[in-house]
XYZ file of N, CA and C in Angstrom:
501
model
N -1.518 31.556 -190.468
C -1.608 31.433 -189.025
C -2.706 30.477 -188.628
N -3.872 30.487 -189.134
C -4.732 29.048 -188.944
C -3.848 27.705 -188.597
N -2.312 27.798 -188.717
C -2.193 26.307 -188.430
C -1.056 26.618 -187.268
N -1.501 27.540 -186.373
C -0.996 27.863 -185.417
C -1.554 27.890 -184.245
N -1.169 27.358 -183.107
C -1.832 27.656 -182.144
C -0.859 27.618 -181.073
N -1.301 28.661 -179.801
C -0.819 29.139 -178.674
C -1.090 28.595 -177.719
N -1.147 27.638 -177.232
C -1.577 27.316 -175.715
C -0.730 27.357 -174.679
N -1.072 28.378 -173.681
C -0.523 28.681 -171.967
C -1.041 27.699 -170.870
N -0.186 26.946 -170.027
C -0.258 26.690 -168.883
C -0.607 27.865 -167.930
N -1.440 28.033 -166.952
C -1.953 28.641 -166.424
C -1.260 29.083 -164.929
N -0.716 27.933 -164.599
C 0.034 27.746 -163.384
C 1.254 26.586 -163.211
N 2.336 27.643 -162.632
C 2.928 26.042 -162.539
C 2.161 24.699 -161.918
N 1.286 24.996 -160.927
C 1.037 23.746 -160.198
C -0.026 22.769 -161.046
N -0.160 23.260 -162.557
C -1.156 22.703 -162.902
C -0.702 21.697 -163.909
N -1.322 20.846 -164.006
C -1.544 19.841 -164.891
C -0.092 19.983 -165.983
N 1.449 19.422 -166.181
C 2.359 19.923 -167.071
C 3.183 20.914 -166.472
N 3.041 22.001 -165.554
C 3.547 22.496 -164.622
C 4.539 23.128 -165.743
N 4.313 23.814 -166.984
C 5.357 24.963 -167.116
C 5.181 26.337 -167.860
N 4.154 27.013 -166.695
C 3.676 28.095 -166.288
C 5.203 29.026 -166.633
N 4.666 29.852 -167.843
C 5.927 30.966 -168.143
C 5.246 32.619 -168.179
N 6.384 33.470 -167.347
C 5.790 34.649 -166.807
C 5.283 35.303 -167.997
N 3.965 36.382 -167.606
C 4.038 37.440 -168.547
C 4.786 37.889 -169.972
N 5.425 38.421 -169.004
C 6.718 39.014 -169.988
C 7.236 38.203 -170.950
N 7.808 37.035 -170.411
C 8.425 36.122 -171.644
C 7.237 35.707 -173.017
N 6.049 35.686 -172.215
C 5.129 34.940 -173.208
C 4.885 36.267 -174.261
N 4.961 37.809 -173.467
C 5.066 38.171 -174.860
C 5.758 38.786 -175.457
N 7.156 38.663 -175.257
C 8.210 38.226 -176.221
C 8.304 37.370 -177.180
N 7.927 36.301 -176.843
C 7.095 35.185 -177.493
C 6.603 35.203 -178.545
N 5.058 35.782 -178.438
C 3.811 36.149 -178.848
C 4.654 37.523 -180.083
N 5.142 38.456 -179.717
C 5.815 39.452 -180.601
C 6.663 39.123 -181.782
N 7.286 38.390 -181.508
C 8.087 37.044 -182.348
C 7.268 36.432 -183.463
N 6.160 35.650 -182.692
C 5.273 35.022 -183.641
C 4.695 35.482 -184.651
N 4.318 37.280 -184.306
C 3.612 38.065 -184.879
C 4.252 38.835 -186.021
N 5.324 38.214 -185.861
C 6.949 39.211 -187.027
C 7.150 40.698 -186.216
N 6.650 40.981 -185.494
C 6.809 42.362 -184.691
C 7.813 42.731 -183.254
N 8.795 41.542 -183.605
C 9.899 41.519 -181.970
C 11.002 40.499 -182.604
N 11.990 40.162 -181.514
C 13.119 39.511 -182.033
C 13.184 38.387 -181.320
N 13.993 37.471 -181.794
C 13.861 36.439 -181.425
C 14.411 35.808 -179.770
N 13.256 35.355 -179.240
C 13.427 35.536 -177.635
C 14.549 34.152 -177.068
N 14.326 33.172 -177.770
C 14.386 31.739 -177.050
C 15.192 31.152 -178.446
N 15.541 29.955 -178.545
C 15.622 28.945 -179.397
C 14.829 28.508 -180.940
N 13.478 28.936 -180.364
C 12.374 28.659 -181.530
C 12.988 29.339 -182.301
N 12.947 29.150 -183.971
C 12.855 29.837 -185.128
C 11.793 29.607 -185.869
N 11.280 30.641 -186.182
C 9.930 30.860 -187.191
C 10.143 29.965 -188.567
N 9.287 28.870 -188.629
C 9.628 28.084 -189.699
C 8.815 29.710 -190.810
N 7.830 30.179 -190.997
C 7.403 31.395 -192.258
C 8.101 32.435 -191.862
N 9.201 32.930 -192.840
C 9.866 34.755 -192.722
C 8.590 35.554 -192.222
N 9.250 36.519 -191.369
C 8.268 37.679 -191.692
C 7.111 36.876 -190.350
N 7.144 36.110 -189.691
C 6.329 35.430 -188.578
C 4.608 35.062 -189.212
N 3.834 35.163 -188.175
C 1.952 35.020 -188.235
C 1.407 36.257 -188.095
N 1.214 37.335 -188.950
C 0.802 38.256 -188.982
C -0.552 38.318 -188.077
N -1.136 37.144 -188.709
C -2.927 36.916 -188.751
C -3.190 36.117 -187.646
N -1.984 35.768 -186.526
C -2.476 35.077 -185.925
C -3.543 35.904 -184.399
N -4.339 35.557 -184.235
C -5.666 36.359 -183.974
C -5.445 35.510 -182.155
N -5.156 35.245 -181.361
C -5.193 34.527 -180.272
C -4.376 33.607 -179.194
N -4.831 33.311 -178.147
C -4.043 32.837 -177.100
C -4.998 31.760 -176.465
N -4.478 30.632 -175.851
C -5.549 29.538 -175.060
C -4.574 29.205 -174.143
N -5.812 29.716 -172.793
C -5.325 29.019 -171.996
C -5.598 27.902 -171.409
N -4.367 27.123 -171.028
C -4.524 25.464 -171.087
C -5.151 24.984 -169.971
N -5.102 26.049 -169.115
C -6.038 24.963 -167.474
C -6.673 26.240 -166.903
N -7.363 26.256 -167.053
C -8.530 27.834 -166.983
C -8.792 28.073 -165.688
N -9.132 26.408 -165.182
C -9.097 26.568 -163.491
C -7.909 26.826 -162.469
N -6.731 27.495 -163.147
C -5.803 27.762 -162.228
C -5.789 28.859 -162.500
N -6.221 29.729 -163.331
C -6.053 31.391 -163.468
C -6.593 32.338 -162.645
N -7.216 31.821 -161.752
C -7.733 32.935 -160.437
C -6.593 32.474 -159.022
N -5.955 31.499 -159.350
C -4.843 31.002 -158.407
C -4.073 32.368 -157.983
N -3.699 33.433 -157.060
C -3.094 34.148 -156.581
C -1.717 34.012 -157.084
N -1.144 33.228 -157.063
C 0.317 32.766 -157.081
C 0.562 32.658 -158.793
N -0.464 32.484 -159.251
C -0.339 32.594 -160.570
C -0.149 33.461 -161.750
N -0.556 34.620 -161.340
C -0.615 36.006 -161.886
C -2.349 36.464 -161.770
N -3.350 35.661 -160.802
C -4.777 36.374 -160.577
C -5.568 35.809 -161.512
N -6.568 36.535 -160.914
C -7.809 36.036 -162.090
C -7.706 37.225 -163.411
N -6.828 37.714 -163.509
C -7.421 38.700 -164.586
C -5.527 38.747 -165.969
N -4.660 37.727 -164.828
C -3.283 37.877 -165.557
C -3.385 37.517 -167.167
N -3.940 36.137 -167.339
C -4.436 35.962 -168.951
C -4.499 37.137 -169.577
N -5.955 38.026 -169.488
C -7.083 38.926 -170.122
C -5.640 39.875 -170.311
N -5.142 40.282 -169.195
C -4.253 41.449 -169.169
C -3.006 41.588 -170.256
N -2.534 40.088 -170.105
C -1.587 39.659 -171.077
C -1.986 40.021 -172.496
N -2.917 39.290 -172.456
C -3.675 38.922 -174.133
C -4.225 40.488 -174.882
N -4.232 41.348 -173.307
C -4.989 43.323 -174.405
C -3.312 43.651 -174.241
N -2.346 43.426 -173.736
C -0.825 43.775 -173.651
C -0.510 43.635 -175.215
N -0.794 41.953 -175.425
C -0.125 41.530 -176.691
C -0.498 42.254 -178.144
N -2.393 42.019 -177.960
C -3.159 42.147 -178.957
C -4.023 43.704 -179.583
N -3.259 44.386 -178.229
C -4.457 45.604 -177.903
C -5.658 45.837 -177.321
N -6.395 46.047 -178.170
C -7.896 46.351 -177.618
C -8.910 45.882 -178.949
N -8.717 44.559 -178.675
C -9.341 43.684 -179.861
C -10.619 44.205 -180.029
N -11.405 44.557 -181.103
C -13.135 44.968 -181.535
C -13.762 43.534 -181.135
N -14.695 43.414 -180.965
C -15.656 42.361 -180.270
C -17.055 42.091 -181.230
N -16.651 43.192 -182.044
C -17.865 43.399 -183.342
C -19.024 43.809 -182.591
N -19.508 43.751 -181.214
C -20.767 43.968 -180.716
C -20.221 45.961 -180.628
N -21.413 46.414 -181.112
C -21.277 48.031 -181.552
C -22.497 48.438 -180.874
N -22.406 49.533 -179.802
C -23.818 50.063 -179.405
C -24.146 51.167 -180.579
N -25.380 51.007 -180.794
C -25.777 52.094 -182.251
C -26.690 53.207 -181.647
N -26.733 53.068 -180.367
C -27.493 54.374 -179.666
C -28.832 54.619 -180.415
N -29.350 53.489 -180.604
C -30.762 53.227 -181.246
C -31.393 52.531 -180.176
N -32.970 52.924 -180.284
C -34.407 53.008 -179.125
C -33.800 51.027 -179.317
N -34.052 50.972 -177.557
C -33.739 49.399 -177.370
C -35.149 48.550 -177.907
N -35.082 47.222 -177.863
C -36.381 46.500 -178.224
C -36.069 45.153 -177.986
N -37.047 44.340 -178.399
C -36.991 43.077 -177.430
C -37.018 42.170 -178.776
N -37.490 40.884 -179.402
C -38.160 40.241 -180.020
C -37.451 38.707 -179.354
N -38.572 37.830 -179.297
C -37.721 36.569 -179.282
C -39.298 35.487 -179.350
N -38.945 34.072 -179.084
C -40.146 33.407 -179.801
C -39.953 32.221 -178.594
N -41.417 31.961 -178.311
C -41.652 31.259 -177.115
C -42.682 29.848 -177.404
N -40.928 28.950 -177.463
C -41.635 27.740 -177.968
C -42.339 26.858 -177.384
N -43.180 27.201 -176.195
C -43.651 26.375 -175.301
C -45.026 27.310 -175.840
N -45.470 28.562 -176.288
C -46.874 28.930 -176.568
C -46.612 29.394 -178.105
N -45.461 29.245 -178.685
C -45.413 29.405 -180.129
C -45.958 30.869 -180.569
N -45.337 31.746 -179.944
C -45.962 32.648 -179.827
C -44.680 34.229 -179.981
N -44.445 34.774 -180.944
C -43.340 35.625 -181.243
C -43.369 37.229 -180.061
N -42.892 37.589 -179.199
C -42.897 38.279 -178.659
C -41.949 39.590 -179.349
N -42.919 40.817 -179.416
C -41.763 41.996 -180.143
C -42.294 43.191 -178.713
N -41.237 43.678 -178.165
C -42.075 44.796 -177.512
C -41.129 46.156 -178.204
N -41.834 47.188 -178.279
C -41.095 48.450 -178.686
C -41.318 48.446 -180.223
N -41.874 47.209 -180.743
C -42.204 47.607 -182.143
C -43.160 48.438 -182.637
N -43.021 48.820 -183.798
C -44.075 49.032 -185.217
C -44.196 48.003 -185.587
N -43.605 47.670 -186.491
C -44.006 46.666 -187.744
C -42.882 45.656 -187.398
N -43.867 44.657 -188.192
C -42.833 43.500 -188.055
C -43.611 42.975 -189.335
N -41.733 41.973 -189.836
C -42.081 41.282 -191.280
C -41.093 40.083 -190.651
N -41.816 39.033 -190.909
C -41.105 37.491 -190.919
C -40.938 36.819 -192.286
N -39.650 36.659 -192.047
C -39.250 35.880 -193.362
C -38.479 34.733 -193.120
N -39.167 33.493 -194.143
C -38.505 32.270 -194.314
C -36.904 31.906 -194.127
N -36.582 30.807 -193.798
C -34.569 30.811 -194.751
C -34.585 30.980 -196.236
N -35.191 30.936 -196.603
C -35.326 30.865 -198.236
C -35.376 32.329 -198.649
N -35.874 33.169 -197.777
C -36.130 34.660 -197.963
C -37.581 35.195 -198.231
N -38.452 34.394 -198.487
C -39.705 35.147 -198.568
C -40.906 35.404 -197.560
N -41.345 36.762 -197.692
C -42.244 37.042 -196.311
C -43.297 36.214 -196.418
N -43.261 35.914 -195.108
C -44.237 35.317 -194.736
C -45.764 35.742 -193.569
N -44.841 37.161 -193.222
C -45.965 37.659 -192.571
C -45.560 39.198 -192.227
N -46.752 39.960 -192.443
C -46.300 40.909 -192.013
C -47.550 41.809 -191.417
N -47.635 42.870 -190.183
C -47.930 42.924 -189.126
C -47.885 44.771 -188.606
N -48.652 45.422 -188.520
C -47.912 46.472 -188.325
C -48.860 47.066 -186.920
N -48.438 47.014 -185.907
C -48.865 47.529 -184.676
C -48.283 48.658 -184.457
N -48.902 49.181 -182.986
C -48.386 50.242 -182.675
C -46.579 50.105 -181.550
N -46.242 51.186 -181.229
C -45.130 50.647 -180.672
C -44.928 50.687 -179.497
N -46.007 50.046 -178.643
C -46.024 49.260 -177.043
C -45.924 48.013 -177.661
N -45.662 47.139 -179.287
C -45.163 45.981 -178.817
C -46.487 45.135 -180.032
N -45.590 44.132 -179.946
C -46.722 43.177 -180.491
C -46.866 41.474 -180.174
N -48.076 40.711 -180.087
C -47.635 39.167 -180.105
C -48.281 38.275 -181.443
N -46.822 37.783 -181.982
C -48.099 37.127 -183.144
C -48.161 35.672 -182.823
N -49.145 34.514 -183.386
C -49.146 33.548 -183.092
C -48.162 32.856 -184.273
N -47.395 32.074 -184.450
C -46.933 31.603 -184.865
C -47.186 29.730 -185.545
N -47.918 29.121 -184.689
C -48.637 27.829 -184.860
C -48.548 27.196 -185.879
N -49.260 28.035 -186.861
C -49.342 28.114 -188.402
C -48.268 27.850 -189.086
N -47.133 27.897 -188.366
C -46.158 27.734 -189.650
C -45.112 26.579 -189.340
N -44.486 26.090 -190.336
C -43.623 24.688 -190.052
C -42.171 25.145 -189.214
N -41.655 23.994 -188.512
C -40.601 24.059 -187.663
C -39.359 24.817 -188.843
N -38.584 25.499 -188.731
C -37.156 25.906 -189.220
C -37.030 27.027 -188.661
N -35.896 28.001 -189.574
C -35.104 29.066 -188.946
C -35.851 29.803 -189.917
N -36.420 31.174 -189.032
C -36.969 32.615 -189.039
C -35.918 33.803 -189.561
N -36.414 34.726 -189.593
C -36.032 36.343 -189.710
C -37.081 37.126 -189.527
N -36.566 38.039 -188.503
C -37.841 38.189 -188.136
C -36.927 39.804 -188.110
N -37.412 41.119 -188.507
C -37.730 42.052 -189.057
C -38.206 42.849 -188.222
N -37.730 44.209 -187.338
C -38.773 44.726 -186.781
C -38.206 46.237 -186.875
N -39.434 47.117 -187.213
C -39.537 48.308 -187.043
C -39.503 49.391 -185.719
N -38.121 49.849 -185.102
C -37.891 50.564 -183.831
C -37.668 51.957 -184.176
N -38.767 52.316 -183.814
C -39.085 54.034 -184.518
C -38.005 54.972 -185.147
N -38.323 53.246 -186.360
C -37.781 54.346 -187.889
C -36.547 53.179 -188.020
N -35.767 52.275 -187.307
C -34.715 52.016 -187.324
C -35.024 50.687 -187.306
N -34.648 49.468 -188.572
C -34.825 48.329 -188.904
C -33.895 47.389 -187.772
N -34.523 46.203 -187.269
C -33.333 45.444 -186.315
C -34.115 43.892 -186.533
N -32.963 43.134 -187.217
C -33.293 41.981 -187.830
C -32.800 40.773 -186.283
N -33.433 39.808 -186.018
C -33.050 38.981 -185.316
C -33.673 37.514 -185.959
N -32.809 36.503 -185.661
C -33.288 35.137 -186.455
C -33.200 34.698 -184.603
N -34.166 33.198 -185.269
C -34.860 32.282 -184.347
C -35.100 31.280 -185.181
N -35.113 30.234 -184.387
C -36.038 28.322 -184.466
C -37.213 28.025 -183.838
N -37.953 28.227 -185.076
C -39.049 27.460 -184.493
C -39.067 25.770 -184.277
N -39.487 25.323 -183.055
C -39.564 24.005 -183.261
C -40.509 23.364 -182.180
């Protein structure tokens, strides 16, 4: 399925003008997926359809809040119709929130809510490590050459890694 791709017109009035309803597109889309029958003319050049195919694009983005079009939300609606309720990989872990990020105008690593903090190279080796209390910490950073960080922090008891550029 990588050598597949879906692209929707958004509206008839747009750019190509051949805006196809809902429904047909996922008839369509079901087809493609080996999971429906064959709607139209197309035949699946692979048996068995794009299992893996993971997506939809739409072709003129600025006509999808068009009323006449199916709304601002007809895409999104289509695409959880077709696909379900795709994972997004972002997972709340119901772990104490915290901050860290690095402020390249005072070079200066901001952690609030930490304990400890350990910075490590791209290469992997620490390069610093730090253990405050947990209202937070600031370290200076100055000292060390421009690249990409790991930066390591202790949220009472619960490890939360975030990378950064220094530059």
């Amino acid at each position: 399925a990588e050598k597949v791709a879906v692209a929707l017109p958004a509206c008839s009035a747009a750019a190509g003008g051949g805006y196809t309803d809902t429904a047909t597109v996922r008839l369509a889309m079901e087809y493609l997926l080996g999971q429906g029958p064959q709607p139209g003319a197309y035949t699946l050049q692979v048996p068995g359809g794009y299992p893996a195919l993971r997506g939809l694009m739409t072709w003129s983005i600025n006509w999808d809040a068009v009323p006449t079009c199916d709304g601002a939300d007809g895409f999104a609606e289509n695409f959880e119709r077709i696909f379900g309720d795709t994972p997004t990989g972002i997972v709340d872990t119901g772990r104490p929130g915290s901050r860290a990020y690095y402020d390249p105008d005072t070079d200066l690593l901001w952690c609030t809510a930490c304990g400890a903090v350990v910075l490590y190279d791209q290469l992997g080796r620490r390069i610093l490590f730090d253990r405050r209390n947990s209202s937070g910490t600031t370290l200076d950073l100055s000292s060390l050459n421009d690249g990409v960080y790991l930066v390591v922090e202790d949220v009472q008891g619960h490890a939360k890694a975030h990378r950064f550029v220094k530059y």
